[in-house]
Amino acid sequence: MPRPPSAMRRQILDSALRLFAEHGFKGTSLHDIAVEARCSKASLLYHFAGKDAILTELLTPPAEALSAMGEELAALTGGQAVEAAVTGYVGLAMRFHLEVKIIFAELPDMLGHPVLAVIPRAVDQLAAALAGRRDEPRARVAAQMVIGGVAVTVAADVDAEPATMRDELVRGALRTLGHPTGLS
Amino acid sequence: MPRPPSAMRRQILDSALRLFAEHGFKGTSLHDIAVEARCSKASLLYHFAGKDAILTELLTPPAEALSAMGEELAALTGGQAVEAAVTGYVGLAMRFHLEVKIIFAELPDMLGHPVLAVIPRAVDQLAAALAGRRDEPRARVAAQMVIGGVAVTVAADVDAEPATMRDELVRGALRTLGHPTGLS
DNA sequence: GTCAGCTCTGACCGATCGGTCAGCTACGGT
DNA sequence: ACCGTAGCTGACCGATCGGTCAGAGCTGAC
């Protein structure tokens, strides 16, 4: 039965991603994942060092992408930074919407996780860019509202075309930030 | 030693609220609460029927308040509904910010909880009011962004005066919704 | 044919979980 | 002085958790 070298590995990751997003990391047991992936619990631990290793492998890509975006944003200023931050963040959030759900669901513990150690710095850079490098409460609160609003909206099951969703998220975020735009 | 009739009960609730908000419901054990409240685990279960009963008692007030707000909003229309929804929701979120954190942290499971059974209806009413009774994707996405943005911002530890925070949350939400206002 | 090695599994382990129970202590009513 | 009862606790319970281990089953190299 164990034919393709590592099809099971991918299947475990897919199942874990779905279950973590739906029930949270702590709310999902290795048994749950094994049932979903149609293998034994011991098989999970043959492919992965432990439950935590599965999470790490799932969250590494979005963490690296967010970190890279943070560094790029740090080089921009003013209006350029705001627009790049909004479009970049919305794109990332949509691409990794299940991972976003996992991270936001257990934020405090996740931030203590090694693989997500880069997040505070990246989020600071993102927030600073969204705030247009301004430090007034208005800009800081608005930036935080965008970060949360986009994440929650993407994680929720709003029925809308991805393209429409993306467009409206960007417009909505720019409105929140009070950023002037050619459109309404 | 057990002098005041029920000081321990309050202390258990306070400790549980703090710990649930910080580590999540599933991430907090009865032992953790007992240590924080400086009593035995068995004492917790003398005062409360179980871990779930503690959560129920903590979440009942915000659930009832949200439900009541939803019904009030259902009676309003257009611009009135939008403004009432924004100020009402921001007020509720700030008053119950720790409870909001608990609910948002484990949303899927929380929505299955009996005491929060009223939430979907209330949130639908809130979203409809925020969207100004309009059904276009733009209004629906913006409403969802406000719901998430306010909740996450209030749950995060943004250092700002409560009055300022409240003011900026309301203004930010109205900007997100594209709702015209006399101020910037 | 046979042997080495990768994949996978059932049985099992200690730790921790939420919850139960018998009983101790101290106070208020009589 | 006695007792009922409310408040509280240590000891204990079964279930479930993440994780270990010896070995079965299959495959490709020789």
Coordinates of C-alpha atoms (C1' of nucleotides) in Angstrom, one line a residue:
Chain A
M1 CA 0.0 0.0 0.0
P2 CA 2.8 2.5 0.7
R3 CA 3.4 3.2 -3.0
P4 CA 4.2 6.9 -3.7
P5 CA 7.2 7.9 -1.7
S6 CA 5.7 10.8 0.1
A7 CA 2.1 11.2 -0.9
M8 CA 1.1 10.4 2.7
R9 CA 3.3 13.2 3.9
R10 CA 1.5 15.8 1.8
Q11 CA -1.9 14.3 2.8
I12 CA -0.9 14.6 6.5
L13 CA 0.0 18.3 5.9
D14 CA -3.3 19.0 4.1
S15 CA -5.4 17.3 6.7
A16 CA -3.5 19.0 9.5
L17 CA -3.9 22.4 7.8
R18 CA -7.7 21.9 7.5
L19 CA -8.2 20.7 11.0
F20 CA -5.9 23.3 12.7
A21 CA -7.8 26.0 10.8
E22 CA -11.2 24.6 11.9
H23 CA -10.5 23.5 15.5
G24 CA -7.3 25.3 16.4
F25 CA -3.9 23.7 17.1
K26 CA -4.6 22.7 20.7
G27 CA -8.1 21.6 19.6
T28 CA -6.8 19.1 17.1
S29 CA -5.3 15.8 18.3
L30 CA -2.8 13.6 16.5
H31 CA -5.6 11.0 16.4
D32 CA -7.9 13.5 14.6
I33 CA -5.2 14.2 12.0
A34 CA -4.6 10.5 11.5
V35 CA -8.3 9.7 10.9
E36 CA -8.6 12.6 8.4
A37 CA -5.4 11.5 6.6
R38 CA -6.5 7.9 6.7
C39 CA -3.3 6.6 8.4
S40 CA -2.2 5.6 11.9
K41 CA -1.1 8.0 14.5
A42 CA 2.3 6.3 14.6
S43 CA 2.6 7.0 10.9
L44 CA 2.3 10.7 11.5
L45 CA 5.2 10.5 13.9
Y46 CA 7.2 8.6 11.4
H47 CA 7.0 11.4 8.9
F48 CA 7.2 14.3 11.4
A49 CA 9.2 14.6 14.6
G50 CA 6.0 15.6 16.5
K51 CA 2.8 17.6 16.5
D52 CA 4.8 20.8 16.7
A53 CA 6.9 19.9 13.7
I54 CA 3.8 19.7 11.6
L55 CA 2.7 23.1 12.7
T56 CA 6.2 24.5 12.0
E57 CA 6.2 23.1 8.4
L58 CA 2.7 24.6 7.8
L59 CA 3.6 28.0 9.1
T60 CA 7.1 28.5 7.7
P61 CA 6.0 29.7 4.2
P62 CA 3.6 32.4 5.4
A63 CA 6.1 33.5 8.1
E64 CA 8.9 33.8 5.6
A65 CA 6.6 35.6 3.1
L66 CA 5.4 38.1 5.8
S67 CA 9.0 38.7 6.9
A68 CA 10.2 39.4 3.4
M69 CA 7.3 41.8 2.9
G70 CA 8.2 43.6 6.1
E71 CA 11.7 44.2 4.9
E72 CA 10.6 45.4 1.5
L73 CA 8.1 47.8 3.2
A74 CA 10.9 49.2 5.4
A75 CA 12.5 50.7 2.3
L76 CA 9.5 52.7 1.2
T77 CA 8.1 55.9 2.6
G78 CA 4.8 57.8 2.8
G79 CA 2.1 57.1 0.3
Q80 CA 4.1 54.5 -1.5
A81 CA 4.5 52.6 1.7
V82 CA 0.8 52.7 2.5
E83 CA -0.3 51.4 -0.9
A84 CA 2.4 48.7 -1.0
A85 CA 1.6 47.6 2.5
V86 CA -2.2 47.3 1.8
T87 CA -1.9 45.4 -1.4
G88 CA 0.9 43.2 -0.1
Y89 CA -0.8 42.4 3.1
V90 CA -4.2 41.7 1.5
G91 CA -2.5 39.4 -1.0
L92 CA -0.6 37.5 1.6
A93 CA -3.7 37.1 3.9
M94 CA -5.7 35.7 1.0
R95 CA -3.0 33.4 -0.2
F96 CA -2.5 32.0 3.3
H97 CA -6.0 32.4 4.7
L98 CA -6.1 29.1 6.5
E99 CA -2.7 29.7 8.1
V100 CA -3.8 33.2 9.1
K101 CA -6.8 31.6 10.8
I102 CA -4.5 29.2 12.7
I103 CA -2.2 32.0 13.9
F104 CA -4.9 34.4 14.9
A105 CA -6.9 31.7 16.8
E106 CA -4.1 31.1 19.3
L107 CA -2.0 34.3 18.9
P108 CA -0.3 34.5 22.3
D109 CA 1.0 31.0 22.2
M110 CA 1.8 31.2 18.5
L111 CA 3.9 34.3 19.0
G112 CA 6.0 32.2 21.4
H113 CA 6.6 29.7 18.7
P114 CA 10.1 29.7 17.2
V115 CA 9.0 29.7 13.6
L116 CA 6.8 32.7 14.2
A117 CA 9.5 34.6 16.1
V118 CA 9.9 36.9 13.0
I119 CA 6.3 38.0 13.2
P120 CA 6.5 40.8 15.7
R121 CA 9.1 42.6 13.7
A122 CA 7.3 42.1 10.5
V123 CA 4.0 43.2 11.9
D124 CA 5.7 46.3 13.4
Q125 CA 7.1 47.1 9.9
L126 CA 3.7 46.5 8.4
A127 CA 1.9 48.6 10.9
A128 CA 4.4 51.5 10.5
A129 CA 3.9 51.4 6.7
L130 CA 0.1 51.2 7.0
A131 CA 0.3 54.2 9.3
G132 CA 2.2 56.1 6.6
R133 CA 5.2 56.5 9.1
R134 CA 3.0 58.7 11.3
D135 CA 2.8 58.2 15.0
E136 CA -0.5 59.8 16.0
P137 CA -3.1 57.6 17.8
R138 CA -5.4 57.9 14.8
A139 CA -2.9 56.4 12.4
R140 CA -1.8 53.7 14.8
V141 CA -5.4 52.6 15.6
A142 CA -6.3 52.7 12.0
A143 CA -3.3 50.5 11.1
Q144 CA -4.3 48.0 13.7
M145 CA -7.9 48.0 12.5
V146 CA -6.7 47.1 9.0
I147 CA -4.4 44.3 10.2
G148 CA -7.3 42.8 12.2
G149 CA -10.1 43.6 9.8
V150 CA -8.3 42.0 6.8
A151 CA -7.3 38.9 8.7
V152 CA -10.7 38.2 10.2
T153 CA -12.5 38.9 7.0
V154 CA -10.3 36.6 5.1
A155 CA -10.6 33.9 7.8
A156 CA -14.4 34.2 7.9
D157 CA -16.4 32.5 5.2
V158 CA -17.7 35.5 3.3
D159 CA -19.1 34.3 0.0
A160 CA -17.6 36.5 -2.6
E161 CA -15.4 36.0 -5.7
P162 CA -11.7 36.0 -4.7
A163 CA -11.1 38.9 -7.1
T164 CA -13.9 40.9 -5.8
M165 CA -12.9 40.1 -2.2
R166 CA -9.4 41.2 -2.9
D167 CA -10.5 44.4 -4.5
E168 CA -12.9 45.4 -1.8
L169 CA -10.4 44.5 1.0
V170 CA -7.8 46.9 -0.6
R171 CA -10.4 49.7 -1.0
G172 CA -11.8 49.1 2.4
A173 CA -8.4 49.2 4.0
L174 CA -7.4 52.4 2.2
R175 CA -10.7 54.0 3.3
T176 CA -9.9 52.9 6.9
L177 CA -6.5 54.5 6.7
G178 CA -8.0 57.7 5.2
H179 CA -5.7 57.3 2.2
P180 CA -6.7 59.4 -0.8
T181 CA -7.5 57.3 -3.9
G182 CA -8.8 58.1 -7.3
L183 CA -11.8 55.9 -6.8
S184 CA -14.6 56.1 -4.3
Chain B
M1 CA -10.4 31.1 57.0
P2 CA -13.4 31.0 54.6
R3 CA -14.9 34.3 55.9
P4 CA -16.5 36.2 53.2
P5 CA -19.3 34.1 51.8
S6 CA -18.3 34.2 48.2
A7 CA -15.2 36.2 47.7
M8 CA -13.5 33.1 46.4
R9 CA -16.1 32.7 43.7
R10 CA -15.4 36.2 42.3
Q11 CA -11.7 35.5 42.5
I12 CA -12.1 32.3 40.5
L13 CA -14.1 34.2 37.8
D14 CA -11.5 37.0 37.7
S15 CA -8.6 34.5 37.4
A16 CA -10.4 32.4 34.8
L17 CA -11.2 35.5 32.7
R18 CA -7.6 36.6 32.7
L19 CA -6.2 33.2 31.9
F20 CA -8.8 32.3 29.3
A21 CA -8.0 35.6 27.5
E22 CA -4.3 35.0 27.6
H23 CA -4.0 31.3 26.8
G24 CA -7.5 30.5 25.4
F25 CA -10.2 28.2 26.9
K26 CA -8.6 25.0 25.9
G27 CA -5.1 26.3 26.8
T28 CA -6.1 26.9 30.4
S29 CA -6.5 24.0 32.8
L30 CA -8.4 23.9 36.0
H31 CA -5.1 23.6 37.8
D32 CA -3.9 26.8 36.2
I33 CA -7.0 28.6 37.4
A34 CA -6.7 27.1 40.9
V35 CA -3.1 28.3 41.2
E36 CA -4.0 31.8 40.0
A37 CA -7.0 32.0 42.3
R38 CA -5.0 30.6 45.2
C39 CA -7.3 27.7 46.0
S40 CA -7.6 24.0 45.3
K41 CA -8.8 22.5 42.0
A42 CA -11.6 20.8 44.0
S43 CA -12.7 24.2 45.3
L44 CA -13.3 25.4 41.8
L45 CA -15.6 22.5 41.2
Y46 CA -17.4 23.2 44.5
H47 CA -18.3 26.7 43.2
F48 CA -18.9 25.7 39.6
A49 CA -20.4 22.6 38.0
G50 CA -17.4 22.3 35.7
K51 CA -14.9 24.2 33.5
D52 CA -17.7 24.9 31.0
A53 CA -19.9 26.5 33.7
I54 CA -17.1 29.0 34.4
L55 CA -16.9 29.9 30.7
T56 CA -20.7 30.2 30.5
E57 CA -20.9 32.5 33.5
L58 CA -18.1 34.7 32.0
L59 CA -19.7 34.9 28.5
T60 CA -23.3 35.3 29.5
P61 CA -23.2 39.1 30.1
P62 CA -21.5 40.0 26.7
A63 CA -23.7 37.5 24.9
E64 CA -26.9 39.1 26.3
A65 CA -25.6 42.6 25.7
L66 CA -24.7 41.8 22.0
S67 CA -28.1 40.1 21.5
A68 CA -29.9 43.1 23.0
M69 CA -28.0 45.4 20.7
G70 CA -28.8 43.3 17.7
E71 CA -32.5 43.6 18.4
E72 CA -32.3 47.4 18.9
L73 CA -30.4 47.7 15.6
A74 CA -33.0 45.7 13.7
A75 CA -35.5 48.5 14.3
L76 CA -33.3 51.2 12.7
T77 CA -32.7 51.9 9.0
G78 CA -30.0 53.5 6.8
G79 CA -27.7 56.0 8.2
Q80 CA -29.2 55.8 11.7
A81 CA -28.5 52.1 11.7
V82 CA -24.9 52.5 10.6
E83 CA -24.0 55.1 13.3
A84 CA -25.9 53.2 16.1
A85 CA -24.2 50.0 15.0
V86 CA -20.7 51.5 15.0
T87 CA -21.0 53.3 18.4
G88 CA -22.8 50.4 20.0
Y89 CA -20.4 47.7 18.8
V90 CA -17.3 49.7 19.7
G91 CA -18.7 50.3 23.1
L92 CA -19.5 46.7 23.7
A93 CA -16.2 45.5 22.4
M94 CA -14.3 47.9 24.7
R95 CA -16.4 47.0 27.7
F96 CA -15.9 43.3 27.2
H97 CA -12.5 43.3 25.5
L98 CA -11.2 40.3 27.4
E99 CA -14.4 38.3 26.7
V100 CA -14.1 39.3 23.0
K101 CA -10.5 37.9 23.0
I102 CA -11.8 34.6 24.4
I103 CA -14.5 34.3 21.9
F104 CA -12.4 35.3 18.9
A105 CA -9.6 33.0 19.9
E106 CA -11.6 29.8 19.5
L107 CA -14.5 31.0 17.4
P108 CA -15.6 27.8 15.7
D109 CA -15.9 25.9 19.0
M110 CA -17.4 28.9 20.8
L111 CA -20.2 29.2 18.3
G112 CA -21.2 25.7 19.1
H113 CA -21.4 26.7 22.8
P114 CA -25.0 27.0 24.0
V115 CA -24.5 30.3 25.8
L116 CA -23.3 31.8 22.5
A117 CA -26.0 30.4 20.4
V118 CA -27.5 33.9 20.1
I119 CA -24.4 35.3 18.5
P120 CA -24.9 34.4 14.8
R121 CA -28.2 36.1 14.8
A122 CA -26.9 39.1 16.6
V123 CA -23.8 39.3 14.4
D124 CA -26.0 39.1 11.3
Q125 CA -28.1 42.0 12.6
L126 CA -25.0 43.9 13.3
A127 CA -23.5 43.2 9.9
A128 CA -26.7 44.2 8.2
A129 CA -26.8 47.5 10.1
L130 CA -23.1 48.2 9.5
A131 CA -23.7 47.6 5.8
G132 CA -26.5 50.2 5.9
R133 CA -29.1 47.5 4.8
R134 CA -27.2 47.3 1.4
D135 CA -26.3 43.9 -0.1
E136 CA -23.4 44.7 -2.5
P137 CA -20.1 42.9 -1.9
R138 CA -18.5 46.2 -1.0
A139 CA -20.9 46.9 1.9
R140 CA -20.7 43.3 3.1
V141 CA -16.9 43.1 3.0
A142 CA -16.6 46.5 4.7
A143 CA -19.0 45.4 7.4
Q144 CA -17.0 42.3 8.1
M145 CA -13.8 44.3 8.1
V146 CA -15.3 46.6 10.8
I147 CA -16.4 43.6 12.9
G148 CA -13.0 42.0 12.8
G149 CA -10.9 45.2 12.9
V150 CA -12.6 46.5 16.0
A151 CA -12.5 43.2 17.8
V152 CA -8.8 42.6 17.1
T153 CA -7.8 46.1 17.9
V154 CA -9.6 46.1 21.2
A155 CA -8.1 42.6 22.0
A156 CA -4.6 43.7 21.1
D157 CA -2.6 45.8 23.5
V158 CA -2.5 49.1 21.8
D159 CA -1.3 51.7 24.2
A160 CA -3.8 54.6 24.0
E161 CA -6.2 56.3 26.3
P162 CA -9.6 54.5 26.4
A163 CA -11.4 57.6 25.3
T164 CA -9.0 58.2 22.4
M165 CA -9.2 54.6 21.4
R166 CA -13.0 54.6 21.4
D167 CA -13.1 57.8 19.4
E168 CA -10.6 56.5 16.8
L169 CA -12.3 53.2 16.5
V170 CA -15.6 54.9 15.8
R171 CA -14.0 57.2 13.2
G172 CA -12.0 54.4 11.6
A173 CA -15.0 52.2 11.3
L174 CA -17.1 54.9 9.7
R175 CA -14.3 55.6 7.2
T176 CA -14.1 51.9 6.5
L177 CA -17.8 51.9 5.8
G178 CA -17.5 55.0 3.6
H179 CA -20.1 56.6 5.9
P180 CA -20.1 60.4 5.5
T181 CA -19.3 62.3 8.6
G182 CA -18.9 66.0 9.6
L183 CA -15.3 65.4 10.6
S184 CA -12.3 64.1 8.7
Chain C
dG1 C1' 16.2 -16.1 -3.6
dT2 C1' 17.4 -13.1 -0.4
dC3 C1' 18.6 -9.3 1.9
dA4 C1' 18.5 -4.1 3.1
dG5 C1' 15.8 -0.5 3.9
dC6 C1' 11.8 2.5 3.6
dT7 C1' 6.9 2.8 5.0
dC8 C1' 3.7 1.9 8.1
dT9 C1' 1.3 -0.1 12.2
dG10 C1' -0.7 -2.0 16.9
dA11 C1' 0.4 -2.0 21.5
dC12 C1' 2.0 0.5 24.9
dC13 C1' 3.9 4.5 28.0
dG14 C1' 3.9 8.4 31.3
dA15 C1' 1.8 12.9 31.8
dT16 C1' -2.0 15.7 32.2
dC17 C1' -6.7 16.5 31.6
dG18 C1' -11.6 17.3 33.7
dG19 C1' -14.2 15.6 37.3
dT20 C1' -15.6 12.8 41.9
dC21 C1' -15.7 11.8 46.7
dA22 C1' -15.2 11.3 51.6
dG23 C1' -14.1 14.1 55.1
dC24 C1' -12.0 18.2 57.6
dT25 C1' -12.9 23.0 59.5
dA26 C1' -15.4 26.7 61.2
dC27 C1' -19.3 29.3 62.0
dG28 C1' -24.5 30.4 63.0
dG29 C1' -28.8 28.9 65.0
dT30 C1' -31.0 26.8 68.8
Chain D
dA1 C1' -23.2 22.6 74.5
dC2 C1' -24.7 20.7 70.4
dC3 C1' -25.4 20.2 65.6
dG4 C1' -26.4 21.4 60.6
dT5 C1' -24.3 23.2 57.0
dA6 C1' -21.4 26.0 53.9
dG7 C1' -16.6 26.3 52.4
dC8 C1' -12.8 23.9 51.2
dT9 C1' -9.3 20.2 50.5
dG10 C1' -6.2 15.9 49.4
dA11 C1' -6.5 11.7 47.3
dC12 C1' -8.1 9.4 43.7
dC13 C1' -10.4 8.1 39.0
dG14 C1' -11.1 7.1 33.9
dA15 C1' -10.2 9.3 29.6
dT16 C1' -7.2 11.4 26.5
dC17 C1' -3.2 13.5 25.3
dG18 C1' 1.6 13.4 22.7
dG19 C1' 5.1 10.2 22.0
dT20 C1' 7.9 5.5 21.8
dC21 C1' 9.0 1.0 20.1
dA22 C1' 9.5 -3.6 18.1
dG23 C1' 8.2 -5.5 14.2
dA24 C1' 5.2 -6.5 9.9
dG25 C1' 4.8 -5.7 4.8
dC26 C1' 6.5 -4.3 0.7
dT27 C1' 10.0 -3.1 -2.9
dG28 C1' 14.2 -2.7 -5.4
dA29 C1' 19.2 -4.2 -5.8
dC30 C1' 22.0 -7.9 -6.3

